CSV table of C-alpha atoms and ligand atoms in Angstrom, one decimal:
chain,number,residue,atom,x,y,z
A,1,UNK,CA,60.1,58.7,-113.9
A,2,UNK,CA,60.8,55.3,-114.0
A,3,UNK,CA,57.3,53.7,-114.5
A,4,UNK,CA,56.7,55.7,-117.9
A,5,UNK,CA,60.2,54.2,-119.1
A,6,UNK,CA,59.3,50.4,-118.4
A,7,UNK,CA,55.8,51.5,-119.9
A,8,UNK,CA,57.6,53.0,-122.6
A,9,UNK,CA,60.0,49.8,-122.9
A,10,UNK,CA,57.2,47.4,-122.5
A,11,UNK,CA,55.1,48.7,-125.1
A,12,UNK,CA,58.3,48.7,-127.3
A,13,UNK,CA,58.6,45.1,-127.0
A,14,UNK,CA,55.0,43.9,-126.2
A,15,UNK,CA,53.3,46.5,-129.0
A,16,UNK,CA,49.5,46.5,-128.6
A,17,UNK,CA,47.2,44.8,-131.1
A,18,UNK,CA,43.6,44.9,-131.9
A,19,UNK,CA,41.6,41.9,-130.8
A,20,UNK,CA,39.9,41.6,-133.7
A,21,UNK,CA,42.2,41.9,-136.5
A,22,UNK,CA,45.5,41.4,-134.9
A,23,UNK,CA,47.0,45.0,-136.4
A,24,UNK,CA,49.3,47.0,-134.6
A,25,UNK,CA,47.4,49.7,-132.6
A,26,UNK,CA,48.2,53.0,-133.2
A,27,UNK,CA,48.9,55.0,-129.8
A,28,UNK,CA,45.1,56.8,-130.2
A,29,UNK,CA,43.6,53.3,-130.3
A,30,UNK,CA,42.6,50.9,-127.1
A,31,UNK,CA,41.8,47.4,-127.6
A,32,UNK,CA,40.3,47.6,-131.0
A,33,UNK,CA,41.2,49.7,-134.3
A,34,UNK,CA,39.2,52.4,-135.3
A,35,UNK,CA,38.9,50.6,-138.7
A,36,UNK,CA,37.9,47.3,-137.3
A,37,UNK,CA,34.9,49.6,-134.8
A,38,UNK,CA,33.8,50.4,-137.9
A,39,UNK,CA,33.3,47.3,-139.2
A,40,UNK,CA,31.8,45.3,-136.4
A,41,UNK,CA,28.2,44.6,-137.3
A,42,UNK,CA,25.6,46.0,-134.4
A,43,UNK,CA,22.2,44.6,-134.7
A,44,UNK,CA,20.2,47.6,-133.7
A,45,UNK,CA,17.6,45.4,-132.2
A,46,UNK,CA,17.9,47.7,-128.9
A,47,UNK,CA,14.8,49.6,-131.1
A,48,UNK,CA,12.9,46.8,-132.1
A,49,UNK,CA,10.7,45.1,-129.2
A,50,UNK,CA,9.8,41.7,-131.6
A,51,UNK,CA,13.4,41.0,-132.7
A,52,UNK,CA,14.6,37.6,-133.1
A,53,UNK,CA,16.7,37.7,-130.0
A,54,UNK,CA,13.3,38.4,-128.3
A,55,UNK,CA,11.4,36.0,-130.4
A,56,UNK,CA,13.7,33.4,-129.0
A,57,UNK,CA,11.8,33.8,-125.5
A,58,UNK,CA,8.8,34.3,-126.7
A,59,UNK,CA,6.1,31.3,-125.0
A,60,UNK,CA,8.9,30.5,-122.5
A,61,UNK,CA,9.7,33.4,-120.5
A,62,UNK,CA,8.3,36.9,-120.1
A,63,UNK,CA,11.0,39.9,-120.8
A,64,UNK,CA,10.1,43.6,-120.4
A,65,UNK,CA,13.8,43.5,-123.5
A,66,UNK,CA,15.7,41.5,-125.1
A,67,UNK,CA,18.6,42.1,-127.3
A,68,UNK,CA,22.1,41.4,-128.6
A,69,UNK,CA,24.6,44.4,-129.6
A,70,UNK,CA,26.3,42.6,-132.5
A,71,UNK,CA,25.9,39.8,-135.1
A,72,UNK,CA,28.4,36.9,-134.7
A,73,UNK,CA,29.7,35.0,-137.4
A,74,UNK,CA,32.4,32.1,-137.8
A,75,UNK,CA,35.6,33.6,-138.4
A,76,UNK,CA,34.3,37.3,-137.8
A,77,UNK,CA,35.6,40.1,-135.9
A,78,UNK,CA,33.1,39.1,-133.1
A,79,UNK,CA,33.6,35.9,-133.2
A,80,UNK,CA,37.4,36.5,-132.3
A,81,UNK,CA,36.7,39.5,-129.9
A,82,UNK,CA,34.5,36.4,-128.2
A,83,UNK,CA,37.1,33.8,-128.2
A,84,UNK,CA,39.9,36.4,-126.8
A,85,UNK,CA,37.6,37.1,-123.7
A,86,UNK,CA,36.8,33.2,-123.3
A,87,UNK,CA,39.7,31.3,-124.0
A,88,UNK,CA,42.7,33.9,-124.1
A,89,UNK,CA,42.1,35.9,-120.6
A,90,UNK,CA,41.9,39.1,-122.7
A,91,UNK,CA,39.6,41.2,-120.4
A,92,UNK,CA,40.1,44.4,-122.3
A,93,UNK,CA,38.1,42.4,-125.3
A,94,UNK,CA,35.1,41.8,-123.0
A,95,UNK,CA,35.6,45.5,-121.6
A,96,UNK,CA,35.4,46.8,-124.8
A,97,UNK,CA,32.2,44.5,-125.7
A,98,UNK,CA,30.3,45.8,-122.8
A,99,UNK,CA,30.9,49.2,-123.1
A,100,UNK,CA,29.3,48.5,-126.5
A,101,UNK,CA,26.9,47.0,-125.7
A,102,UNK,CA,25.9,49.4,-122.8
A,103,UNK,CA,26.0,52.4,-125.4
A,104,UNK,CA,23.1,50.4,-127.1
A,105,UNK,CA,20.8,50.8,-124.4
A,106,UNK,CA,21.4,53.7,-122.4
A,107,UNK,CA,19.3,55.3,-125.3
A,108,UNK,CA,16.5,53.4,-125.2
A,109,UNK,CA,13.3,54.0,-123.0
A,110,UNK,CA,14.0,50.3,-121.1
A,111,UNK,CA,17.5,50.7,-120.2
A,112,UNK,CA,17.0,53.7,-118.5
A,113,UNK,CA,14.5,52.0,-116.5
A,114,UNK,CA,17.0,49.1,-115.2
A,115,UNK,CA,17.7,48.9,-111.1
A,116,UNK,CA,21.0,46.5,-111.5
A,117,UNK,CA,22.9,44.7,-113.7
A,118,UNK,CA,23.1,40.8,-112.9
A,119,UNK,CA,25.7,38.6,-115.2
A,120,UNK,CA,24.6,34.9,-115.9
A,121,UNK,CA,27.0,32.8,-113.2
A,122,UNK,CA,29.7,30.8,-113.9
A,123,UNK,CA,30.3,27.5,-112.3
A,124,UNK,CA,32.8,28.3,-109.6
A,125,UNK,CA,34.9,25.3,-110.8
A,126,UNK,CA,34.8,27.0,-114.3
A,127,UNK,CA,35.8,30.4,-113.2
A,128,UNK,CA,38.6,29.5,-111.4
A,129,UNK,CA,40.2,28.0,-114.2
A,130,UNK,CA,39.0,31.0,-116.4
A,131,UNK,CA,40.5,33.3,-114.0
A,132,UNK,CA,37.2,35.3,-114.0
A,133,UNK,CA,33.5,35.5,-115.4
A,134,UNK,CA,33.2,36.3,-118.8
A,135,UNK,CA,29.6,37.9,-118.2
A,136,UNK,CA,30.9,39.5,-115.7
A,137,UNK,CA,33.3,41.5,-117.6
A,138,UNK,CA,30.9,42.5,-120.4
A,139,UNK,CA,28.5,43.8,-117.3
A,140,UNK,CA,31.3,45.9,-115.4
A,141,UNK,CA,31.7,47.4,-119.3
A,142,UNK,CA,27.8,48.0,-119.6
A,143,UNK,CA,28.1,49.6,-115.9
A,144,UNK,CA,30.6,52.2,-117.6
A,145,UNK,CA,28.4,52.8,-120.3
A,146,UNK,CA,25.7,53.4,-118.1
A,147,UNK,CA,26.3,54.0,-114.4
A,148,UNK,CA,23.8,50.9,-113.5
A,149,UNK,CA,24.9,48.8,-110.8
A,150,UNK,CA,26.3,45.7,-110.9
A,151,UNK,CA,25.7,42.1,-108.7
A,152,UNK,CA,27.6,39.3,-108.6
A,153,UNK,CA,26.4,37.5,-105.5
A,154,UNK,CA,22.7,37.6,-105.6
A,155,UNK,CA,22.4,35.2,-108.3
A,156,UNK,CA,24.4,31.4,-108.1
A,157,UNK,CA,24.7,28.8,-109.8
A,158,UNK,CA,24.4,25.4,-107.7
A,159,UNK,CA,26.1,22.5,-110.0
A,160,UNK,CA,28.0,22.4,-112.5
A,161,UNK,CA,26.7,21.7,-116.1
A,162,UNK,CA,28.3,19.3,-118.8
A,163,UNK,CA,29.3,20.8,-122.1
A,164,UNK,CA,26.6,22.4,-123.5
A,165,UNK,CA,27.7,22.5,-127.1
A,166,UNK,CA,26.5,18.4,-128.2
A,167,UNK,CA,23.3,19.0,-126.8
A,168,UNK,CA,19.7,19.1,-128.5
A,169,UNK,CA,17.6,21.8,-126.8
A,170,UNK,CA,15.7,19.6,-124.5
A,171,UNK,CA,18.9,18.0,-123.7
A,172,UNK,CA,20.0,21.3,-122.4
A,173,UNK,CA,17.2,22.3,-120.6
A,174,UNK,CA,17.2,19.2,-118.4
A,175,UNK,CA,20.7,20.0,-117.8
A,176,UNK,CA,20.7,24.0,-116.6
A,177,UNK,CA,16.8,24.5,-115.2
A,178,UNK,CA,17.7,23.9,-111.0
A,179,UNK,CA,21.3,24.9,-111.8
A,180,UNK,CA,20.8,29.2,-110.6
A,181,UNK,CA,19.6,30.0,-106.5
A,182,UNK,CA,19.0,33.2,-105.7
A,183,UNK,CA,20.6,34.3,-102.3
A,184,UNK,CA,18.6,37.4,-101.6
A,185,UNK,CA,15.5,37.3,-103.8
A,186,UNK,CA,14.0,40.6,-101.5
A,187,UNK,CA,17.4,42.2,-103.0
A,188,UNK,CA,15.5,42.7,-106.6
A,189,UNK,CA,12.0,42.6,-105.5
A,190,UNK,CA,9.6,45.0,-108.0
A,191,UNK,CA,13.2,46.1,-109.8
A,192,UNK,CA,13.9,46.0,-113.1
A,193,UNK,CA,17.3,44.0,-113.7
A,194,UNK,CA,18.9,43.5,-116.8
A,195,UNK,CA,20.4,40.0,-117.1
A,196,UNK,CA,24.1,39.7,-118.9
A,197,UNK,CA,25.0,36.8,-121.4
A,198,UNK,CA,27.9,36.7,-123.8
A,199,UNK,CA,26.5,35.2,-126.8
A,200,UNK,CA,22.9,33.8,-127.0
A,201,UNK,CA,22.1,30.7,-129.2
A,202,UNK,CA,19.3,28.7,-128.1
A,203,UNK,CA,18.1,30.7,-124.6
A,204,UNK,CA,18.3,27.5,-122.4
A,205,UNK,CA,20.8,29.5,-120.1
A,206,UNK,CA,19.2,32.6,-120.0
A,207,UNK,CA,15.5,31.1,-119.1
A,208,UNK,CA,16.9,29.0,-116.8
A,209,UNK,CA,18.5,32.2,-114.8
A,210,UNK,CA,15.1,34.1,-116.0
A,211,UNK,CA,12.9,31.3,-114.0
A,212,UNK,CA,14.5,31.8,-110.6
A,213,UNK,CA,14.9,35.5,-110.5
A,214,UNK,CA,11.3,35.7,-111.2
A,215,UNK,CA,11.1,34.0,-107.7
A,216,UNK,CA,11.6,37.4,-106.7
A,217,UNK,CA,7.8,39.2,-106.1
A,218,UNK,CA,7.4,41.3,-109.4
A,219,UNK,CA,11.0,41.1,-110.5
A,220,UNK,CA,10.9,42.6,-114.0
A,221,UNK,CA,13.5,41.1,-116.3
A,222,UNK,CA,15.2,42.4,-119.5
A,223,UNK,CA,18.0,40.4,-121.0
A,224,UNK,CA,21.2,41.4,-123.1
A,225,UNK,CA,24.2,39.7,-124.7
A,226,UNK,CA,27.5,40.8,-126.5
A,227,UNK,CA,25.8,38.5,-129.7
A,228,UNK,CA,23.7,36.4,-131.4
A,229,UNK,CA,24.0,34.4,-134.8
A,230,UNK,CA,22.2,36.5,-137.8
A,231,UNK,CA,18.5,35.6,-138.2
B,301,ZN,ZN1,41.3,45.8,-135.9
């Protein structure tokens, strides 16, 4: 009896709110209102093998998939479901974002074909002050979505990058291309793994982690993110 009653008091005084729009949840809801799931702009580029997300690799790495679940925009409902995972430690955000995300491509003739689930590393030095992975969460959230497996300690990264935000495109591909090892590349020989980014902008990242797990004998590599910017 007395763990419903300090639930009971504890939502009283610390009332659930959307991440997205900051409204009161009603007791039905988790994490985001039904109004705001509504509203949240899903690219539907799961279908389309030459979408933009794709086209982005395209002459730089080869991807059996790539696609993003939703369109982000300044000041959107994704862009602030994004910040509260990265800068406000709200894991239920990311959760919610992967298990999204996963319901995207558990319907599509590639995602049934992935082996594991590998989110892009974090610098150690980064994640401790996070408190956790932000990839990470979005891929436990596709594993619920999906059943696919997820692993955290194949893929590493080695040192720690500047701030990638300043940076022209070359810029940042000098800084992130020996920055991923792979600790077990027999681990994903001949699978197919699906590689877990929050938002992709310009790829550098992504190819980067691409390039060494294709170290792996015929690794086949699909690639997915919470977002992208409109094309
Ligand atoms: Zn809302």
């Amino acid at each position: 009896m007395k763990l419903p009653l300090f639930h009971h008091l504890v939502t009283l005084l610390f009332p659930e709110v959307c991440a997205a729009c900051g409204q009161l949840l009603f007791k039905t809801e988790k994490t985001v209102c039904l109004s705001c799931q509504h509203l949240l702009p899903l690219t539907g580029y799961e279908h389309i093998p030459d979408n933009p997300v794709a086209r982005i690799f395209w002459g730089r790495v080869h991807l059996e998939a790539a696609t993003a679940c939703y369109f982000f925009s300044k000041r959107g409902k994704v862009q602030q479901l994004v910040h509260e995972l990265k800068y406000k430690k709200n894991r239920e955000a990311g959760h919610f974002l992967g298990v999204e995300t996963g319901k995207t491509i558990r319907q599509t003739d590639w995602g049934k074909q992935i082996d594991q689930i590998i989110p892009v590393p974090l610098h150690p030095k980064k994640q401790r002050i996070r408190g956790y992975n932000q990839s990470e969460v979005l891929a436990y959230g596709i594993r619920e979505a999906t059943g696919i497996a997820v692993v955290t300690n194949n893929l590493v990264r080695t040192v720690a990058s500047e701030t990638q935000t300043k940076k022209s495109r070359e810029a940042r591909w000098e800084n992130v291309k020996d920055i991923f090892r792979l600790q077990q590349p027999e681990d994903i020989e001949g699978k197919h793994v699906l590689l877990v980014d929050d938002v992709i902008t310009t790829g550098s990242t992504i190819e980067a982690c691409v390039h060494t797990l294709q170290q792996a004998p015929n690794a086949r590599i699909s690639v997915v993110a919470a977002a992208c910017a409109p094309a």
